[in-house]
PDB file of C-alpha atoms in Angstrom:
ATOM      1  CA  GLY O  48       0.000   0.000   0.000  1.00 58.00           C
ATOM      2  CA  GLN O  49       0.919   3.652  -0.084  1.00 64.00           C
ATOM      3  CA  GLN O  50       3.445   4.826   2.478  1.00 78.00           C
ATOM      4  CA  LEU O  51       5.020   8.117   3.414  1.00 90.00           C
ATOM      5  CA  ASN O  52       8.523   8.462   4.783  1.00 95.00           C
ATOM      6  CA  GLN O  53       8.793  11.540   6.971  1.00 97.00           C
ATOM      7  CA  SER O  54      12.138  12.712   8.247  1.00 97.00           C
ATOM      8  CA  PRO O  55      13.685  13.493  10.535  1.00 97.00           C
ATOM      9  CA  GLN O  56      11.828  11.673  13.291  1.00 96.00           C
ATOM     10  CA  SER O  57      12.860  14.356  15.779  1.00 96.00           C
ATOM     11  CA  MET O  58      14.889  17.541  15.825  1.00 95.00           C
ATOM     12  CA  PHE O  59      16.647  19.360  18.628  1.00 95.00           C
ATOM     13  CA  ILE O  60      17.167  22.969  17.664  1.00 91.00           C
ATOM     14  CA  GLN O  61      18.235  26.264  19.177  1.00 94.00           C
ATOM     15  CA  GLU O  62      15.756  29.100  19.247  1.00 94.00           C
ATOM     16  CA  GLY O  63      16.299  31.221  16.161  1.00 95.00           C
ATOM     17  CA  GLU O  64      17.481  28.360  13.960  1.00 96.00           C
ATOM     18  CA  ASP O  65      15.839  27.411  10.702  1.00 96.00           C
ATOM     19  CA  VAL O  66      14.157  24.008  10.502  1.00 96.00           C
ATOM     20  CA  SER O  67      13.571  21.732   7.545  1.00 97.00           C
ATOM     21  CA  MET O  68      11.630  18.490   7.329  1.00 98.00           C
ATOM     22  CA  ASN O  69      10.367  16.447   4.405  1.00 97.00           C
ATOM     23  CA  CYS O  70       8.165  13.626   3.244  1.00 97.00           C
ATOM     24  CA  THR O  71       8.733  11.264   0.366  1.00 97.00           C
ATOM     25  CA  SER O  72       6.610   8.585  -1.200  1.00 95.00           C
ATOM     26  CA  SER O  73       6.761   6.007  -3.942  1.00 92.00           C
ATOM     27  CA  SER O  74       3.250   7.100  -4.944  1.00 91.00           C
ATOM     28  CA  ILE O  75       2.008  10.233  -6.631  1.00 93.00           C
ATOM     29  CA  PHE O  76      -0.296  12.568  -4.704  1.00 94.00           C
ATOM     30  CA  ASN O  77      -2.594  15.347  -5.871  1.00 93.00           C
ATOM     31  CA  THR O  78      -2.510  17.203  -2.572  1.00 95.00           C
ATOM     32  CA  TRP O  79       0.061  17.575   0.179  1.00 96.00           C
ATOM     33  CA  LEU O  80      -0.950  18.809   3.616  1.00 96.00           C
ATOM     34  CA  TRP O  81       1.158  19.846   6.582  1.00 98.00           C
ATOM     35  CA  TYR O  82      -0.280  19.750  10.107  1.00 98.00           C
ATOM     36  CA  LYS O  83       1.068  20.603  13.557  1.00 98.00           C
ATOM     37  CA  GLN O  84      -0.061  18.862  16.728  1.00 98.00           C
ATOM     38  CA  ASP O  85       0.448  20.317  20.191  1.00 96.00           C
ATOM     39  CA  PRO O  86       0.175  18.101  23.296  1.00 92.00           C
ATOM     40  CA  GLY O  87      -3.421  17.335  24.199  1.00 92.00           C
ATOM     41  CA  GLU O  88      -4.803  18.848  21.012  1.00 95.00           C
ATOM     42  CA  GLY O  89      -5.764  17.732  17.549  1.00 97.00           C
ATOM     43  CA  PRO O  90      -3.639  18.319  14.444  1.00 97.00           C
ATOM     44  CA  VAL O  91      -4.017  21.821  13.034  1.00 97.00           C
ATOM     45  CA  LEU O  92      -3.649  22.513   9.334  1.00 96.00           C
ATOM     46  CA  LEU O  93      -0.634  24.690   8.527  1.00 97.00           C
ATOM     47  CA  ILE O  94      -0.349  24.622   4.746  1.00 97.00           C
ATOM     48  CA  ALA O  95      -2.181  22.890   1.895  1.00 96.00           C
ATOM     49  CA  LEU O  96      -0.493  22.350  -1.486  1.00 96.00           C
ATOM     50  CA  TYR O  97      -2.486  21.469  -4.600  1.00 94.00           C
ATOM     51  CA  LYS O  98      -0.126  21.770  -7.539  1.00 95.00           C
ATOM     52  CA  ALA O  99       3.215  20.196  -8.439  1.00 95.00           C
ATOM     53  CA  GLY O 100       5.985  22.726  -7.928  1.00 95.00           C
ATOM     54  CA  GLU O 101       3.791  24.976  -5.773  1.00 95.00           C
ATOM     55  CA  LEU O 102       5.627  26.928  -3.078  1.00 97.00           C
ATOM     56  CA  THR O 103       3.405  28.361  -0.354  1.00 97.00           C
ATOM     57  CA  SER O 104       4.187  30.408   2.746  1.00 96.00           C
ATOM     58  CA  ASN O 105       2.278  30.949   5.960  1.00 95.00           C
ATOM     59  CA  GLY O 106       4.216  33.430   8.093  1.00 96.00           C
ATOM     60  CA  ARG O 107       7.569  31.857   8.954  1.00 97.00           C
ATOM     61  CA  LEU O 108       6.500  28.562   7.393  1.00 98.00           C
ATOM     62  CA  THR O 109       7.175  27.629   3.782  1.00 98.00           C
ATOM     63  CA  ALA O 110       6.171  24.384   2.103  1.00 98.00           C
ATOM     64  CA  GLN O 111       6.687  23.041  -1.387  1.00 97.00           C
ATOM     65  CA  PHE O 112       4.910  20.393  -3.448  1.00 97.00           C
ATOM     66  CA  GLY O 113       7.643  18.443  -5.224  1.00 95.00           C
ATOM     67  CA  ILE O 114       7.714  18.564  -8.994  1.00 95.00           C
ATOM     68  CA  THR O 115       7.500  14.763  -9.218  1.00 94.00           C
ATOM     69  CA  ARG O 116       4.403  14.873  -6.928  1.00 94.00           C
ATOM     70  CA  LYS O 117       6.082  12.286  -4.708  1.00 95.00           C
ATOM     71  CA  ASP O 118       7.565  14.584  -2.093  1.00 96.00           C
ATOM     72  CA  SER O 119       7.100  17.743  -0.080  1.00 98.00           C
ATOM     73  CA  PHE O 120       9.129  19.754   2.386  1.00 97.00           C
ATOM     74  CA  LEU O 121       8.304  22.166   5.186  1.00 98.00           C
ATOM     75  CA  ASN O 122      10.695  24.872   6.352  1.00 98.00           C
ATOM     76  CA  ILE O 123      10.360  26.982   9.480  1.00 97.00           C
ATOM     77  CA  SER O 124      12.516  30.078   9.651  1.00 97.00           C
ATOM     78  CA  ALA O 125      13.831  31.656  12.867  1.00 96.00           C
ATOM     79  CA  SER O 126      12.227  29.107  15.190  1.00 95.00           C
ATOM     80  CA  ILE O 127      10.585  30.260  18.421  1.00 95.00           C
ATOM     81  CA  PRO O 128       9.548  28.271  21.516  1.00 93.00           C
ATOM     82  CA  SER O 129       5.924  27.933  20.397  1.00 94.00           C
ATOM     83  CA  ASP O 130       7.078  26.037  17.293  1.00 96.00           C
ATOM     84  CA  VAL O 131       7.615  23.017  19.547  1.00 96.00           C
ATOM     85  CA  GLY O 132       5.294  20.155  18.691  1.00 97.00           C
ATOM     86  CA  ILE O 133       4.842  17.319  16.232  1.00 97.00           C
ATOM     87  CA  TYR O 134       4.573  18.095  12.532  1.00 98.00           C
ATOM     88  CA  PHE O 135       2.777  15.693  10.214  1.00 97.00           C
ATOM     89  CA  CYS O 136       2.676  15.529   6.457  1.00 97.00           C
ATOM     90  CA  ALA O 137      -0.219  13.901   4.664  1.00 96.00           C
ATOM     91  CA  GLY O 138      -0.673  13.039   1.016  1.00 95.00           C
ATOM     92  CA  GLN O 139      -3.989  12.721  -0.743  1.00 92.00           C
ATOM     93  CA  SER O 140      -4.672  11.014  -4.049  1.00 84.00           C
ATOM     94  CA  SER O 141      -8.017  11.293  -5.774  1.00 73.00           C
ATOM     95  CA  ASN O 142     -10.389  10.448  -2.952  1.00 80.00           C
ATOM     96  CA  TYR O 143     -10.882  11.141   0.728  1.00 85.00           C
ATOM     97  CA  GLN O 144      -8.033   8.886   1.851  1.00 87.00           C
ATOM     98  CA  LEU O 145      -5.075  10.607   3.478  1.00 92.00           C
ATOM     99  CA  ILE O 146      -1.749   8.847   3.855  1.00 93.00           C
ATOM    100  CA  TRP O 147       0.029  10.176   6.950  1.00 95.00           C
ATOM    101  CA  GLY O 148       3.688  10.519   7.766  1.00 95.00           C
ATOM    102  CA  ALA O 149       4.864   9.305  11.171  1.00 94.00           C
ATOM    103  CA  GLY O 150       5.586  12.843  12.341  1.00 96.00           C
ATOM    104  CA  THR O 151       8.605  15.030  13.114  1.00 97.00           C
ATOM    105  CA  LYS O 152       8.937  16.033  16.755  1.00 97.00           C
ATOM    106  CA  LEU O 153      10.456  19.493  17.156  1.00 97.00           C
ATOM    107  CA  ILE O 154      12.204  20.202  20.457  1.00 95.00           C
ATOM    108  CA  ILE O 155      13.868  23.472  21.419  1.00 88.00           C
ATOM    109  CA  LYS O 156      17.163  23.069  23.291  1.00 86.00           C
ATOM    110  CA  PRO O 157      17.107  24.887  26.626  1.00 77.00           C
TER     111      PRO O 157
ATOM    112  CA  ASP J 138     -16.398  29.321  14.009  1.00 63.00           C
ATOM    113  CA  ALA J 139     -16.198  26.965  16.976  1.00 81.00           C
ATOM    114  CA  GLY J 140     -14.341  24.258  15.095  1.00 95.00           C
ATOM    115  CA  VAL J 141     -14.942  20.539  15.528  1.00 98.00           C
ATOM    116  CA  ILE J 142     -16.208  19.836  19.035  1.00 98.00           C
ATOM    117  CA  GLN J 143     -15.630  16.514  20.736  1.00 98.00           C
ATOM    118  CA  SER J 144     -16.788  15.203  24.078  1.00 98.00           C
ATOM    119  CA  PRO J 145     -15.758  14.044  26.519  1.00 98.00           C
ATOM    120  CA  ARG J 146     -12.094  15.189  26.510  1.00 97.00           C
ATOM    121  CA  HIS J 147     -11.107  12.321  28.771  1.00 98.00           C
ATOM    122  CA  GLU J 148     -12.793   9.008  29.483  1.00 98.00           C
ATOM    123  CA  VAL J 149     -11.611   6.394  31.935  1.00 98.00           C
ATOM    124  CA  THR J 150     -13.604   3.212  32.062  1.00 97.00           C
ATOM    125  CA  GLU J 151     -13.323  -0.406  33.061  1.00 97.00           C
ATOM    126  CA  MET J 152     -12.941  -3.248  30.651  1.00 97.00           C
ATOM    127  CA  GLY J 153     -16.309  -4.480  29.433  1.00 97.00           C
ATOM    128  CA  GLN J 154     -18.085  -1.152  29.764  1.00 98.00           C
ATOM    129  CA  GLU J 155     -19.716   0.687  26.893  1.00 98.00           C
ATOM    130  CA  VAL J 156     -18.055   3.903  25.743  1.00 98.00           C
ATOM    131  CA  THR J 157     -19.677   6.591  23.582  1.00 98.00           C
ATOM    132  CA  LEU J 158     -17.646   9.378  22.031  1.00 98.00           C
ATOM    133  CA  ARG J 159     -19.383  12.398  20.528  1.00 98.00           C
ATOM    134  CA  CYS J 160     -18.564  14.817  17.748  1.00 98.00           C
ATOM    135  CA  LYS J 161     -20.068  17.998  16.333  1.00 98.00           C
ATOM    136  CA  PRO J 162     -18.508  18.838  12.958  1.00 98.00           C
ATOM    137  CA  ILE J 163     -18.036  22.314  11.554  1.00 97.00           C
ATOM    138  CA  SER J 164     -21.295  23.632  10.186  1.00 96.00           C
ATOM    139  CA  GLY J 165     -21.515  23.255   6.405  1.00 96.00           C
ATOM    140  CA  HIS J 166     -18.948  20.473   6.202  1.00 97.00           C
ATOM    141  CA  ASN J 167     -20.308  17.389   4.457  1.00 96.00           C
ATOM    142  CA  SER J 168     -17.500  14.953   5.299  1.00 96.00           C
ATOM    143  CA  LEU J 169     -16.783  13.531   8.739  1.00 98.00           C
ATOM    144  CA  PHE J 170     -13.964  11.249   9.811  1.00 97.00           C
ATOM    145  CA  TRP J 171     -13.176   9.291  12.976  1.00 98.00           C
ATOM    146  CA  TYR J 172      -9.477   8.623  13.602  1.00 97.00           C
ATOM    147  CA  ARG J 173      -7.592   6.799  16.334  1.00 97.00           C
ATOM    148  CA  GLN J 174      -4.082   7.856  17.361  1.00 96.00           C
ATOM    149  CA  THR J 175      -1.588   5.715  19.252  1.00 95.00           C
ATOM    150  CA  MET J 176       2.172   5.901  19.669  1.00 91.00           C
ATOM    151  CA  MET J 177       2.629   2.578  17.924  1.00 90.00           C
ATOM    152  CA  ARG J 178       0.341   3.032  14.934  1.00 90.00           C
ATOM    153  CA  GLY J 179       0.019   6.794  14.532  1.00 92.00           C
ATOM    154  CA  LEU J 180      -3.205   8.149  13.005  1.00 94.00           C
ATOM    155  CA  GLU J 181      -5.570   5.465  11.712  1.00 94.00           C
ATOM    156  CA  LEU J 182      -8.793   6.199   9.860  1.00 95.00           C
ATOM    157  CA  LEU J 183     -11.653   4.295  11.439  1.00 97.00           C
ATOM    158  CA  ILE J 184     -14.662   5.469   9.419  1.00 97.00           C
ATOM    159  CA  TYR J 185     -15.616   8.137   6.893  1.00 97.00           C
ATOM    160  CA  PHE J 186     -19.093   9.659   6.437  1.00 97.00           C
ATOM    161  CA  ASN J 187     -20.214  11.757   3.492  1.00 96.00           C
ATOM    162  CA  ASN J 188     -23.539  13.587   3.770  1.00 96.00           C
ATOM    163  CA  ASN J 189     -24.271  11.537   6.913  1.00 96.00           C
ATOM    164  CA  VAL J 190     -23.820   8.227   5.088  1.00 97.00           C
ATOM    165  CA  PRO J 191     -20.999   5.836   6.065  1.00 97.00           C
ATOM    166  CA  ILE J 192     -18.820   5.451   2.980  1.00 96.00           C
ATOM    167  CA  ASP J 193     -15.811   3.574   4.288  1.00 95.00           C
ATOM    168  CA  ASP J 194     -15.761   1.672   7.576  1.00 95.00           C
ATOM    169  CA  SER J 195     -12.915  -0.644   6.641  1.00 94.00           C
ATOM    170  CA  GLY J 196     -10.775   0.833   9.386  1.00 94.00           C
ATOM    171  CA  MET J 197     -13.163  -0.090  12.185  1.00 95.00           C
ATOM    172  CA  PRO J 198     -11.183  -2.650  14.187  1.00 88.00           C
ATOM    173  CA  GLU J 199     -13.945  -5.118  14.902  1.00 85.00           C
ATOM    174  CA  ASP J 200     -17.622  -5.499  15.624  1.00 91.00           C
ATOM    175  CA  ARG J 201     -17.212  -3.940  19.029  1.00 96.00           C
ATOM    176  CA  PHE J 202     -16.859  -0.592  17.277  1.00 97.00           C
ATOM    177  CA  SER J 203     -19.818   1.193  15.691  1.00 97.00           C
ATOM    178  CA  ALA J 204     -20.405   4.734  14.465  1.00 98.00           C
ATOM    179  CA  LYS J 205     -23.497   6.702  13.574  1.00 98.00           C
ATOM    180  CA  MET J 206     -24.265  10.067  12.072  1.00 98.00           C
ATOM    181  CA  PRO J 207     -27.990  10.726  12.576  1.00 97.00           C
ATOM    182  CA  ASN J 208     -27.761  14.262  11.184  1.00 96.00           C
ATOM    183  CA  ALA J 209     -25.273  16.716   9.701  1.00 96.00           C
ATOM    184  CA  SER J 210     -24.300  18.166  13.069  1.00 96.00           C
ATOM    185  CA  PHE J 211     -23.701  15.090  15.199  1.00 97.00           C
ATOM    186  CA  SER J 212     -21.836  11.803  15.152  1.00 98.00           C
ATOM    187  CA  THR J 213     -21.040   9.130  17.723  1.00 98.00           C
ATOM    188  CA  LEU J 214     -18.433   6.409  17.978  1.00 98.00           C
ATOM    189  CA  LYS J 215     -19.356   3.586  20.320  1.00 98.00           C
ATOM    190  CA  ILE J 216     -17.222   0.792  21.707  1.00 98.00           C
ATOM    191  CA  GLN J 217     -19.074  -2.078  23.342  1.00 97.00           C
ATOM    192  CA  PRO J 218     -17.590  -3.867  25.188  1.00 97.00           C
ATOM    193  CA  SER J 219     -14.399  -1.860  25.664  1.00 97.00           C
ATOM    194  CA  GLU J 220     -11.006  -3.535  26.113  1.00 97.00           C
ATOM    195  CA  PRO J 221      -7.664  -2.200  27.422  1.00 97.00           C
ATOM    196  CA  ARG J 222      -6.196  -2.290  23.905  1.00 96.00           C
ATOM    197  CA  ASP J 223      -8.778   0.296  22.852  1.00 97.00           C
ATOM    198  CA  SER J 224      -6.936   2.878  24.956  1.00 98.00           C
ATOM    199  CA  ALA J 225      -5.945   5.690  22.571  1.00 98.00           C
ATOM    200  CA  VAL J 226      -6.839   9.224  21.557  1.00 98.00           C
ATOM    201  CA  TYR J 227      -9.866   9.301  19.270  1.00 98.00           C
ATOM    202  CA  PHE J 228     -10.201  12.241  16.912  1.00 98.00           C
ATOM    203  CA  CYS J 229     -13.132  13.446  14.902  1.00 98.00           C
ATOM    204  CA  ALA J 230     -12.414  15.593  11.849  1.00 98.00           C
ATOM    205  CA  SER J 231     -14.607  17.270   9.275  1.00 97.00           C
ATOM    206  CA  SER J 232     -14.020  18.790   5.861  1.00 96.00           C
ATOM    207  CA  LEU J 233     -15.994  20.900   3.434  1.00 95.00           C
ATOM    208  CA  ASN J 234     -16.039  18.021   0.984  1.00 91.00           C
ATOM    209  CA  SER J 235     -14.167  14.762   0.475  1.00 87.00           C
ATOM    210  CA  ASN J 236     -11.214  16.478  -1.215  1.00 86.00           C
ATOM    211  CA  SER J 237     -10.801  19.392   1.198  1.00 91.00           C
ATOM    212  CA  PRO J 238      -8.330  19.533   4.096  1.00 93.00           C
ATOM    213  CA  LEU J 239      -9.471  18.011   7.380  1.00 95.00           C
ATOM    214  CA  HIS J 240     -10.150  20.066  10.483  1.00 96.00           C
ATOM    215  CA  PHE J 241      -9.660  18.089  13.669  1.00 97.00           C
ATOM    216  CA  GLY J 242     -11.274  18.302  17.065  1.00 97.00           C
ATOM    217  CA  ASN J 243      -9.168  18.158  20.217  1.00 96.00           C
ATOM    218  CA  GLY J 244      -9.828  14.467  20.677  1.00 98.00           C
ATOM    219  CA  THR J 245     -11.050  12.165  23.417  1.00 98.00           C
ATOM    220  CA  ARG J 246      -8.349  10.416  25.424  1.00 98.00           C
ATOM    221  CA  LEU J 247      -9.770   6.987  26.279  1.00 98.00           C
ATOM    222  CA  THR J 248      -8.258   4.823  28.972  1.00 98.00           C
ATOM    223  CA  VAL J 249      -9.693   1.351  29.507  1.00 98.00           C
ATOM    224  CA  THR J 250      -8.474  -0.382  32.656  1.00 97.00           C
TER     225      THR J 250
END
């Protein structure tokens, strides 16, 4: 079946650093979604990408839909403490089914 | 917009008891999803409703699990009888249509002892 490889699994960063994470798949997707989950809450949509090659920003966040439609990355610039959490990618083909990455846990070094 | 509302936030019950989780989707959304999240398996889709009709229940673990959507503003997920391995966070999500991004509730953390 379809699978997504999300990396890294976790990241320890200093406040102010830039962050990059990505998802790759052997399958083609029509939509890529990036979500963030804080402890005790549900995933919150950060960015939705609908077109191969699309580059979209949301504040300090930037995400791109890979040209091959099999990958996507998320960058966070100048990280701040509230960026801590788990980031998930999800790919969608032609129907309602989402294929989820395993998540990237972002931790700020004290 | 209040977002997707789930209740209760936490549920602790004994093995064998019936558990009912509730969800109110975002008004105007025609698609509703129930997910389960665990450390081991991540997010798993349990069931998907479109216009109140169950479309895909292939993710429902077994007959102990059932879900209903009697109207566009309410859905329930029931586990009867509950077992310790059902312990997880259960999320409800809704979307404008089947191809739109999902909006999640804050989940129900279920603990079965």
